[in-house]
Coordinates of C-alpha atoms in Angstrom, one line a residue:
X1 CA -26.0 6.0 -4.3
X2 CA -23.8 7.7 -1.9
X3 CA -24.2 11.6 -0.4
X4 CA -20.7 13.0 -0.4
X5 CA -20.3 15.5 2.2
X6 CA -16.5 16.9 3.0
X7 CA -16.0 19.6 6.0
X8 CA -13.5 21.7 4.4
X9 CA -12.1 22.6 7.9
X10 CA -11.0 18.7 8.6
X11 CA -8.0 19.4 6.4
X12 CA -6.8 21.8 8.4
X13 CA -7.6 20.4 11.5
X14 CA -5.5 17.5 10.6
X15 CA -2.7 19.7 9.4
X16 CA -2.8 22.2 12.6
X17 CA -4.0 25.1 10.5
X18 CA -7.3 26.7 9.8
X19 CA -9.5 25.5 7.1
X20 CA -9.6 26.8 4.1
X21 CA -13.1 27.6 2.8
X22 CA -14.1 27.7 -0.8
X23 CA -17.7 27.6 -1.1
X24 CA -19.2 27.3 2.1
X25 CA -18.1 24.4 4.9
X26 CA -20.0 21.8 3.3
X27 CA -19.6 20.6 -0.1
X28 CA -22.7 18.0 -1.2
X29 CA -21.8 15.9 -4.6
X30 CA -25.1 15.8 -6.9
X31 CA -25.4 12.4 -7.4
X32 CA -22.9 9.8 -5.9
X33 CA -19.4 9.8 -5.3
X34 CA -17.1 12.3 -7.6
X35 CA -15.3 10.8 -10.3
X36 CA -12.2 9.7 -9.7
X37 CA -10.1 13.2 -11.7
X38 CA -12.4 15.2 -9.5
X39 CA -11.5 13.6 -6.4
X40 CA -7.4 14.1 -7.6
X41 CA -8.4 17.4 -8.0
X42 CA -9.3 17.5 -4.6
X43 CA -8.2 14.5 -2.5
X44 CA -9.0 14.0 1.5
X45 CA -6.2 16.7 2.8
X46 CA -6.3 18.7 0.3
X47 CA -3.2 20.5 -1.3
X48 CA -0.3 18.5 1.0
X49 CA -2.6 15.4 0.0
X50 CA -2.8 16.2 -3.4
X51 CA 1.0 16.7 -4.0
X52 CA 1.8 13.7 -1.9
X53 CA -0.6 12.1 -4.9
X54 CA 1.6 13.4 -7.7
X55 CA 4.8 11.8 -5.9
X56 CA 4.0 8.2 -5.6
X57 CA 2.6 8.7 -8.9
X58 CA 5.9 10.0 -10.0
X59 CA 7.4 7.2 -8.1
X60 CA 5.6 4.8 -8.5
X61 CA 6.0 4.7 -12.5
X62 CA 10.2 4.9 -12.0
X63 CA 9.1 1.8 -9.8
X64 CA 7.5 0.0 -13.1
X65 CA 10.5 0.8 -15.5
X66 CA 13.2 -0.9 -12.6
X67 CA 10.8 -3.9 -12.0
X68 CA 10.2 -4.5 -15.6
X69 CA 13.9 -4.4 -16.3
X70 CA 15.9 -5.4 -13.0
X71 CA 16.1 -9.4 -13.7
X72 CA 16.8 -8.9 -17.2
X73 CA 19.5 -6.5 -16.5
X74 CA 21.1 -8.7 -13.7
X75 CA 21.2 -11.8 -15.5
X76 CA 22.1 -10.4 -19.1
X77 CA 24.2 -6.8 -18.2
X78 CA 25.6 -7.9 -14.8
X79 CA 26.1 -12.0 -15.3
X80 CA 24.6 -13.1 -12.1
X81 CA 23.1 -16.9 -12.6
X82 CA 19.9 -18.1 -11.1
X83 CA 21.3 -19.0 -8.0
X84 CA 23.5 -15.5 -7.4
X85 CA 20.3 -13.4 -8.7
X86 CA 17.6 -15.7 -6.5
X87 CA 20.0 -15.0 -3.2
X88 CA 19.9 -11.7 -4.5
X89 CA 16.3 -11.2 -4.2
X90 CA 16.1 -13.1 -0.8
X91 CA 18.5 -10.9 1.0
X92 CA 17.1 -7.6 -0.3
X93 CA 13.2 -9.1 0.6
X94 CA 14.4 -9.7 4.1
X95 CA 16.5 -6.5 4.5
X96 CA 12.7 -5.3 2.9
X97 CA 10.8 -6.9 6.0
X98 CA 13.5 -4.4 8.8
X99 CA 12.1 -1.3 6.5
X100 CA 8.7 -1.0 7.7
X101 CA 8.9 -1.7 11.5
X102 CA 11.9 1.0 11.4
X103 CA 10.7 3.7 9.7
X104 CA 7.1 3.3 12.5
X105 CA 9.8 3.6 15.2
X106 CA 11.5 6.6 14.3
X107 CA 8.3 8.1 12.4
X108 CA 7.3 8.2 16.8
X109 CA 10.4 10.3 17.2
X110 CA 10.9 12.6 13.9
X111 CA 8.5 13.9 11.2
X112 CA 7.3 11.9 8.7
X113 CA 8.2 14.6 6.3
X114 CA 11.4 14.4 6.7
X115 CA 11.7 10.9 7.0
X116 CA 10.2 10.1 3.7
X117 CA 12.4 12.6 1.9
X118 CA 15.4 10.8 3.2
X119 CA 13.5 7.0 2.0
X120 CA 14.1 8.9 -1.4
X121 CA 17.3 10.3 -1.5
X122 CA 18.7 6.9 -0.3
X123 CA 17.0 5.4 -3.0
X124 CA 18.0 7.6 -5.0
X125 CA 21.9 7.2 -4.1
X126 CA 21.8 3.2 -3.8
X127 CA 20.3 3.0 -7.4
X128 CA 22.4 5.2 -9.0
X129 CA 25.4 3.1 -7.6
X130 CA 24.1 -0.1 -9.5
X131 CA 25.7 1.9 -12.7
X132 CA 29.0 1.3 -11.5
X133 CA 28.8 -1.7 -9.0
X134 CA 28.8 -5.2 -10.3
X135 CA 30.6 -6.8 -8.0
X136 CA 27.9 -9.5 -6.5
X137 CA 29.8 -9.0 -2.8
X138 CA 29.1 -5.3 -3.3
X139 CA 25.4 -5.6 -5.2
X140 CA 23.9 -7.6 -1.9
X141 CA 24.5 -5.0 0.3
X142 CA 23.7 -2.0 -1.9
X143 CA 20.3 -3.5 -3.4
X144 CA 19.3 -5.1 0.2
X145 CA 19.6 -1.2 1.1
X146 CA 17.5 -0.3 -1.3
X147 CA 14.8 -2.5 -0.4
X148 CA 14.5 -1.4 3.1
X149 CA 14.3 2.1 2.1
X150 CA 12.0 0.9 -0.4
X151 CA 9.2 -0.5 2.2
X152 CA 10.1 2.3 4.7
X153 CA 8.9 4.8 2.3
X154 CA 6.0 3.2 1.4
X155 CA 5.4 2.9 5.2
X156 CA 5.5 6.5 5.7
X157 CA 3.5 7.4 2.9
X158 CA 0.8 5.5 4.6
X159 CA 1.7 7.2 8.0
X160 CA 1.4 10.5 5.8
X161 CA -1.8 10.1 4.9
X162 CA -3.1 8.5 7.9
X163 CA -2.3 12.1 9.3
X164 CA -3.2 14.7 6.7
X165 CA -6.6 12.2 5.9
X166 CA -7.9 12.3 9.1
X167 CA -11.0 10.0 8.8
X168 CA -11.7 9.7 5.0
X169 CA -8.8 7.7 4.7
X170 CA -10.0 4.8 2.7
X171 CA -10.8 7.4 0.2
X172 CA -7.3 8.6 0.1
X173 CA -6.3 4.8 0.1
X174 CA -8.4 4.4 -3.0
X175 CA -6.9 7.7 -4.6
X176 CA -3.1 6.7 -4.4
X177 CA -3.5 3.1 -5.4
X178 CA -5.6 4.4 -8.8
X179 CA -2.8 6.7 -8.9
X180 CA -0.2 4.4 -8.2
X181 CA -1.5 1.7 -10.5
X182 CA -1.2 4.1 -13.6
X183 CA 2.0 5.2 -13.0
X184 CA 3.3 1.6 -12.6
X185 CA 1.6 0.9 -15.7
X186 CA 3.4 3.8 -17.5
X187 CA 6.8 2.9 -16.2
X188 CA 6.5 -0.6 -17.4
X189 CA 5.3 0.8 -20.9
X190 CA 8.7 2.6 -21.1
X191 CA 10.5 0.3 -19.7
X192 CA 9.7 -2.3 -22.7
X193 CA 11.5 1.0 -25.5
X194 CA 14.6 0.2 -23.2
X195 CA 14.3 -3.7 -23.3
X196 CA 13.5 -4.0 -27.2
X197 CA 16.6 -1.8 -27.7
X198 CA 18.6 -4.4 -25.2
X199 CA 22.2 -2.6 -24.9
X200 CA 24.0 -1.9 -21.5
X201 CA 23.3 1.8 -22.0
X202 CA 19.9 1.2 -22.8
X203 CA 19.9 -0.4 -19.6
X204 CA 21.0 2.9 -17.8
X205 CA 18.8 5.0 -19.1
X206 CA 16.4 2.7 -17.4
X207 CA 17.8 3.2 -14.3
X208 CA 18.9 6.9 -14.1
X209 CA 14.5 7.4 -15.0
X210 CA 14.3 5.2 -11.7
X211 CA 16.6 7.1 -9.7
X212 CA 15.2 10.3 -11.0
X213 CA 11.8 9.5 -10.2
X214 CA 13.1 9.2 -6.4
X215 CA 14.7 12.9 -6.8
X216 CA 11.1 14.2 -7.8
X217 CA 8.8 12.3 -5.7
X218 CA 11.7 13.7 -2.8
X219 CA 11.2 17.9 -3.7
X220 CA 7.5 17.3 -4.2
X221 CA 7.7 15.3 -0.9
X222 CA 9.6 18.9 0.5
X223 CA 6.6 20.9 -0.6
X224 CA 4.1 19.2 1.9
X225 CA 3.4 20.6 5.6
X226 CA 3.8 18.7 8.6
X227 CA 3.0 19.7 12.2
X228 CA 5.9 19.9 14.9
X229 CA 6.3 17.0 17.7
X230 CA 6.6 13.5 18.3
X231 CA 4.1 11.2 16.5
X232 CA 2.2 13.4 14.9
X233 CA 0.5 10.9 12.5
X234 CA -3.0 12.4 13.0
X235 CA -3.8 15.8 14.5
X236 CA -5.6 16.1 18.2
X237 CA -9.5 16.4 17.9
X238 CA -10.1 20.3 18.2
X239 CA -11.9 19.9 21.2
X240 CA -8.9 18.4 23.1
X241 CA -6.4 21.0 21.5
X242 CA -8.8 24.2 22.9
X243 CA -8.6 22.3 26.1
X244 CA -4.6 21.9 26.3
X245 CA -4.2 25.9 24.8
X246 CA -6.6 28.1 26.4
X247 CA -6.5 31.5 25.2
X248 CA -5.8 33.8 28.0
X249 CA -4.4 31.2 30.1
X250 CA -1.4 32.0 31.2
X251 CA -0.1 28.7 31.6
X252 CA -1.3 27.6 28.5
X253 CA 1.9 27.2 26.0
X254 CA 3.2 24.2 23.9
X255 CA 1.5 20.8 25.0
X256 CA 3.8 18.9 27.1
X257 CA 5.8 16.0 25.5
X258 CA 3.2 12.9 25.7
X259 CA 5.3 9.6 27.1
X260 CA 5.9 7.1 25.0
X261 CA 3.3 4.6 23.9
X262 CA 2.7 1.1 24.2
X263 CA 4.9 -1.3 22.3
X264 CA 3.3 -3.1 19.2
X265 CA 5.8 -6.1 20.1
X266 CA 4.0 -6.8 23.6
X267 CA 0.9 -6.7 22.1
X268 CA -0.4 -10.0 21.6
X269 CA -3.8 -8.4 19.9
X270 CA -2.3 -6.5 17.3
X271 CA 0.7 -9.1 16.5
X272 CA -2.3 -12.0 15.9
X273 CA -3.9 -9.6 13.3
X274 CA -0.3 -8.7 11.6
X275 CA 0.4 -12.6 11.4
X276 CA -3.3 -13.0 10.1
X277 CA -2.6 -10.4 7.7
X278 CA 0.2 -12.0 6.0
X279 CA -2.0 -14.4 3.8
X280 CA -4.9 -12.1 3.3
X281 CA -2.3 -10.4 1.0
X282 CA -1.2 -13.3 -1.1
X283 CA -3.7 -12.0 -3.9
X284 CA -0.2 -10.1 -4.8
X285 CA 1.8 -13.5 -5.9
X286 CA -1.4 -14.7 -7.1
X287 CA -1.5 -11.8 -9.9
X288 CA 2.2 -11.8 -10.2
X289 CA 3.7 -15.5 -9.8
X290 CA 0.6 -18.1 -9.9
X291 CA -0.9 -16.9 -13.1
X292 CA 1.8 -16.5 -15.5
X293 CA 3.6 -19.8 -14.2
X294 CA 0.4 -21.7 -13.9
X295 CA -0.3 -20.7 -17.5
X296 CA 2.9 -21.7 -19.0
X297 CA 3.3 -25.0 -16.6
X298 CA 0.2 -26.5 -16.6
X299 CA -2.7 -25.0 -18.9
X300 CA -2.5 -25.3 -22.4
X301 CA -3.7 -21.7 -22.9
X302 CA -1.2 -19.3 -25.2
X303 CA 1.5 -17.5 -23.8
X304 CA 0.4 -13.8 -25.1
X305 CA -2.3 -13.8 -23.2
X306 CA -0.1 -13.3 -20.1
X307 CA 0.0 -9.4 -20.4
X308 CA -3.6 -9.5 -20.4
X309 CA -3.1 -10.3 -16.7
X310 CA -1.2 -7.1 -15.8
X311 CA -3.6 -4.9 -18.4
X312 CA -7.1 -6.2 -16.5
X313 CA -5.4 -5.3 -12.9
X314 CA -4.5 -2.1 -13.5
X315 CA -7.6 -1.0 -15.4
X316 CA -9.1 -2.6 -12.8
X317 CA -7.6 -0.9 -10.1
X318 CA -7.9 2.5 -11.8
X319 CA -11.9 2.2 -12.4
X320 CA -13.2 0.4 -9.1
X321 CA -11.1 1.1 -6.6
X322 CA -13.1 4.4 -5.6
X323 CA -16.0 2.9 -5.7
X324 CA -14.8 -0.1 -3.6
X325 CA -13.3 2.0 -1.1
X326 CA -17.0 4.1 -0.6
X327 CA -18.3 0.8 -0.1
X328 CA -16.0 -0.3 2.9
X329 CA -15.9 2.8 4.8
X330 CA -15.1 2.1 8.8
X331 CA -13.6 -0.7 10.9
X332 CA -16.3 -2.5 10.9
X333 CA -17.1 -2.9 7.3
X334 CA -14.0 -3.5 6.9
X335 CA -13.8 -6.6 8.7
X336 CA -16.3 -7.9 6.2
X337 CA -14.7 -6.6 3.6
X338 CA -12.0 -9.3 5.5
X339 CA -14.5 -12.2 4.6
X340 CA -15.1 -11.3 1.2
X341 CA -11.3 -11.0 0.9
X342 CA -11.6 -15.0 1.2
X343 CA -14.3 -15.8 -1.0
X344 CA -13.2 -14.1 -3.5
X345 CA -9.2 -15.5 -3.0
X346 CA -11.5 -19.2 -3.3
X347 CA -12.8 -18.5 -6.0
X348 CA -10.0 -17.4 -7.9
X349 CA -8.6 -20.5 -6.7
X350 CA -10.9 -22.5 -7.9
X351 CA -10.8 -21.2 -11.4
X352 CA -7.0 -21.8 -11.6
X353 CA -7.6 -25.3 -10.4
X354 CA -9.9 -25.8 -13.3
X355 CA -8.1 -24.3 -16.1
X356 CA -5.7 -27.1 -15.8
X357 CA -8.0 -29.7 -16.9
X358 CA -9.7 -27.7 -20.3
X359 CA -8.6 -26.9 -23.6
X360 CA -6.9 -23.9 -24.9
X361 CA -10.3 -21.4 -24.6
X362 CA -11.8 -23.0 -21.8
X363 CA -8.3 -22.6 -20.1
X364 CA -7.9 -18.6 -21.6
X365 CA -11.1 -18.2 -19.7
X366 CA -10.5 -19.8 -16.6
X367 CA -7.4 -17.9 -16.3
X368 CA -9.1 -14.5 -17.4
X369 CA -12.0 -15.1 -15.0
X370 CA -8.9 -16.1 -12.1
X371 CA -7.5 -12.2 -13.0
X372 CA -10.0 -10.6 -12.4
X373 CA -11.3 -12.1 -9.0
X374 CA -8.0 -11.8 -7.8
X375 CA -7.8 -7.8 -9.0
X376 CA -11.4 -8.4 -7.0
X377 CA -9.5 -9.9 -3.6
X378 CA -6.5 -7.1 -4.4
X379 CA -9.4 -4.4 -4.5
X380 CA -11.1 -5.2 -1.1
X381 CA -8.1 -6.3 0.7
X382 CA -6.0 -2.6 -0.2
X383 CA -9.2 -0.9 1.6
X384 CA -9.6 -3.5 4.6
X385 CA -6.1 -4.0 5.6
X386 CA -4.5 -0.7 6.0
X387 CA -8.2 0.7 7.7
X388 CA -7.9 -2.4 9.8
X389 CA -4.1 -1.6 10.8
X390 CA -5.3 2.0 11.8
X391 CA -8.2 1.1 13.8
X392 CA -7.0 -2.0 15.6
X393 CA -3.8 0.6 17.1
X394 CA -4.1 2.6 20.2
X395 CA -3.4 6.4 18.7
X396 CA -1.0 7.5 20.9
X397 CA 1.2 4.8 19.2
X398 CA -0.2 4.3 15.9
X399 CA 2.7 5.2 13.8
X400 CA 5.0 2.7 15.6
X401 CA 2.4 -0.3 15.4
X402 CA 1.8 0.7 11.7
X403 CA 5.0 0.2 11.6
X404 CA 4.5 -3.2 12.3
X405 CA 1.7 -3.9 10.3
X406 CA 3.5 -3.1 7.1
X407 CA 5.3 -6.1 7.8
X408 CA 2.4 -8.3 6.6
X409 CA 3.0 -7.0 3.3
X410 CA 6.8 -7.6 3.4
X411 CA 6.4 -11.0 4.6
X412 CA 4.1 -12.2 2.2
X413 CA 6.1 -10.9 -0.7
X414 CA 9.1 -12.7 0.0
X415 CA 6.9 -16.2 1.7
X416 CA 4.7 -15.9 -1.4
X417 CA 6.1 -16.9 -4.3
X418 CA 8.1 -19.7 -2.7
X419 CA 4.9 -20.8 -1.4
X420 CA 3.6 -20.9 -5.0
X421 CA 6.5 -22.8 -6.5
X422 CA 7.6 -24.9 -3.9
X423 CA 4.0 -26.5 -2.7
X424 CA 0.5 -25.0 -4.4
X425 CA 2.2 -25.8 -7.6
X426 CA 4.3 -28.7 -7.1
X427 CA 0.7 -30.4 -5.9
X428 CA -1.3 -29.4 -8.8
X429 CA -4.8 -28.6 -9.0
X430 CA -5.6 -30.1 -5.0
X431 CA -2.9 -27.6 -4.0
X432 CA -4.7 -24.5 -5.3
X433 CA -8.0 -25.5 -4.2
X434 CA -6.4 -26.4 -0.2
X435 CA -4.6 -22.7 -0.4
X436 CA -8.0 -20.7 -1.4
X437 CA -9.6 -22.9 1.6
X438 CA -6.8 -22.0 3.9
X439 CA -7.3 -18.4 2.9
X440 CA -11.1 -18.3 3.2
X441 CA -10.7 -20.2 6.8
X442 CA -8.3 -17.6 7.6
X443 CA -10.0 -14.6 6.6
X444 CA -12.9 -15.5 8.8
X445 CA -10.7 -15.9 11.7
X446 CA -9.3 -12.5 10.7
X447 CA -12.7 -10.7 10.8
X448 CA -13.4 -12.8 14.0
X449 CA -10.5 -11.3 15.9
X450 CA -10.7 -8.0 14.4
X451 CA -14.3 -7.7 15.8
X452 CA -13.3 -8.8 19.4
X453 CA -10.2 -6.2 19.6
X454 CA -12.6 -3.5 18.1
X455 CA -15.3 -4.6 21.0
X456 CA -12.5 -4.2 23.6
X457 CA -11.4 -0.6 22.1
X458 CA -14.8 0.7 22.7
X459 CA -14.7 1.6 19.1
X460 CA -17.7 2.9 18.3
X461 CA -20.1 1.6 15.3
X462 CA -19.3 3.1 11.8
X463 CA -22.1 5.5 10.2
X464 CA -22.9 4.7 6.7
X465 CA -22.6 7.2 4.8
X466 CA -26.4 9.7 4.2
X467 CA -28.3 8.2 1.4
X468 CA -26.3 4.6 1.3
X469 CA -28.4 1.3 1.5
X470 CA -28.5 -1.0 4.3

């Protein structure tokens, strides 16, 4: 059992404004963590947190009804064939790859704030374009546009939080991706009224909710606070900021511009755990490409039971990934969070390998036990990669080399599911069972080098939280 205990003034600390107090400074849960509509209620960061929350929410479910519906309405509204629609998808996951790197370099010289609100509106503008472009020499560069400002956005959201979090991040991690989850969920729920009804204007309606859902997330986005200056991802410990203001000093006055940071591209360290990241995210094509085309290729299990895959993750995700995240708390649980990332990603592996060879329920469960160790892998890795990418990056950079690190998660989803389709499948059984090894081998080189670069950062041990075991 865990002993909750918030400091009501950290959200304004991280914020640059006083705390707020609401029954005393310390809050103590009574038993365990809070349940997850308590902690919405009041979410590491409090109100900016909180109405972040409700935007990628918001977002996030305009984000189900488009990726339910975009292939369909390509190939059957638009015309494109497979090979117009698959360069399609190519261009806009490299243009996707440029997004996150880009917005951590500017997110060094603007606010985040403002930043994100502009991901959205140029989301918001390049969807609603695809109601009147058809043209496939027009489409590439409009959808490839909307991919980058796609995976900048979601950059900056983390950069957000990293900032108005402080150091219960992983907790707000955990929040947004329950939050997320759901609304995804949601949009795809809607998104199948639009595809049973199957006309062009059906279609639209599919995309203007989309689009909309940018305009939302943007003016809730416009309601959040941001401190003033150059990457300002996470507020100066008080201490420091008393030291830099005075009071009564008369040369005290607005802290001096700090010079720029080191570069994430000279630094060896942090590029070796970005490249190691890239396959300790491929539970994502897993859930999303290996399954349902393992299932219909090579298993002799029905074909309905592939939305079973999609209902166990998100309920999944909704339910544990609190709990997970007050599990993995720190850098250095983290890393063996890294570890378990590629047990788990073996075992799941090995389940798919198997299902190949049974009948029609010993396949069903194969591929039902496979779901859920890879909604396992998905729930670990969510907590240990983006605590890793904080803590691995010097501060006085961080938003730039976060920047960086988002490109793991770009990489892999356009790598992915060629990887999938063009080798672990095409070999069969052997090929899944040599890519869960390769991941296992790889996440203990992961946690290997994460511990060495933590050593040389002088980061200090994490605390477990009062009352937790050992």
């Amino acid at each position: 059992m865990y002993l909750d205990v918030e400091i009501h003034g950290m959200a304004g600390t991280a914020t640059g404004r006083p705390g707020m107090r609401r029954g005393g400074d310390i809050r103590t849960t009574r038993r365990g963590e809070p349940g997850l509509i308590a902690q919405l209620r009041r979410p590491p960061g409090g109100r900016d947190a909180r109405i972040m929350l409700l935007a990628q929410a918001l977002d996030r479910a305009g984000t189900g009804v488009w990726a339910a519906s975009s292939v369909l309405y390509f190939t059957f509204i638009v015309g494109l064939d497979a090979g117009r629609l698959g360069l399609l998808l190519g261009v806009a996951g490299v243009a996707g790859i440029a997004g996150s790197p880009l917005a951590g370099h500017l997110a060094d010289r603007f606010p985040v704030r403002a930043l994100l609100i502009g991901c959205h509106l140029l989301r918001l503008g390049t969807l609603s374009a695809l109601l009147v472009v058809t043209e496939f020499h027009l489409l590439l560069p409009v959808f490839a546009l909307t991919h980058l400002a796609d995976r900048a956005a979601k950059t900056l959201e983390m950069l957000f939080a990293t900032r108005v979090a402080g150091e219960r991040r992983a907790t707000y991690q955990a929040l947004s991706r329950s939050s997320a989850n759901a609304g995804y969920a949601l949009g795809a729920g809607l998104a199948a009224i639009g595809l049973a009804i199957g006309t062009r204007g059906a279609y639209h309606v599919l995309i203007l909710a989309n689009a909309l859902s940018f305009l939302a997330a943007a003016a809730l986005v416009w309601r959040t606070r941001e401190p003033r200056g150059r990457g300002l991802v996470v507020a100066p410990p008080a201490d420091e900021e008393r030291d830099r203001t005075a009071p009564g000093d008369p040369t005290s006055g607005p802290a001096p511009t700090a010079p720029p940071g080191p570069s994430p591209w000279r630094d060896r360290g942090y590029l070796r755990f970005v490249l190691l990241d890239v396959p300790m995210n491929l539970d994502d094509s897993i859930l999303t490409v290996g399954l349902p085309l393992w299932l219909v290729s090579h298993t002799t299990a029905p074909h309905a039971l592939i939305p079973a895959f999609l209902v166990i993750n998100t309920v999944l995700v909704v339910a544990l990934q609190l709990r997970v995240s007050a599990r993995v708390q720190g850098a250095r649980r983290a890393t063996g969070a890294v570890a378990w990332y590629g047990l788990t990603t073996l075992a799941c592996c090995v389940l798919l390998a198997a299902a190949a060879g049974g009948g029609v329920w010993a396949a069903s469960a194969a591929l039902l036990a496979a779901a859920v160790l890879g909604t396992a892998a998905e729930l670990m890795r969510s907590v240990s990669s983006w605590e890793l990418a904080v803590r691995l990056a010097p501060r006085e950079a961080r938003a730039s080399y976060l920047g960086v690190a988002g490109m793991a998660q770009s990489v892999q989803k356009s790598a992915g599911p060629l990887l999938l389709t063009g080798a672990v499948m095409t070999a069969g059984p052997a090929g899944w069972l040599a890519l869960g090894a390769a991941v296992a081998g790889l996440s203990l080189v992961q946690r290997r080098s994460s511990l060495r670069r933590l050593d040389r950062l002088g980061t200090e041990p994490e605390r477990a939280p009062a009352g937790s075991p050992r």
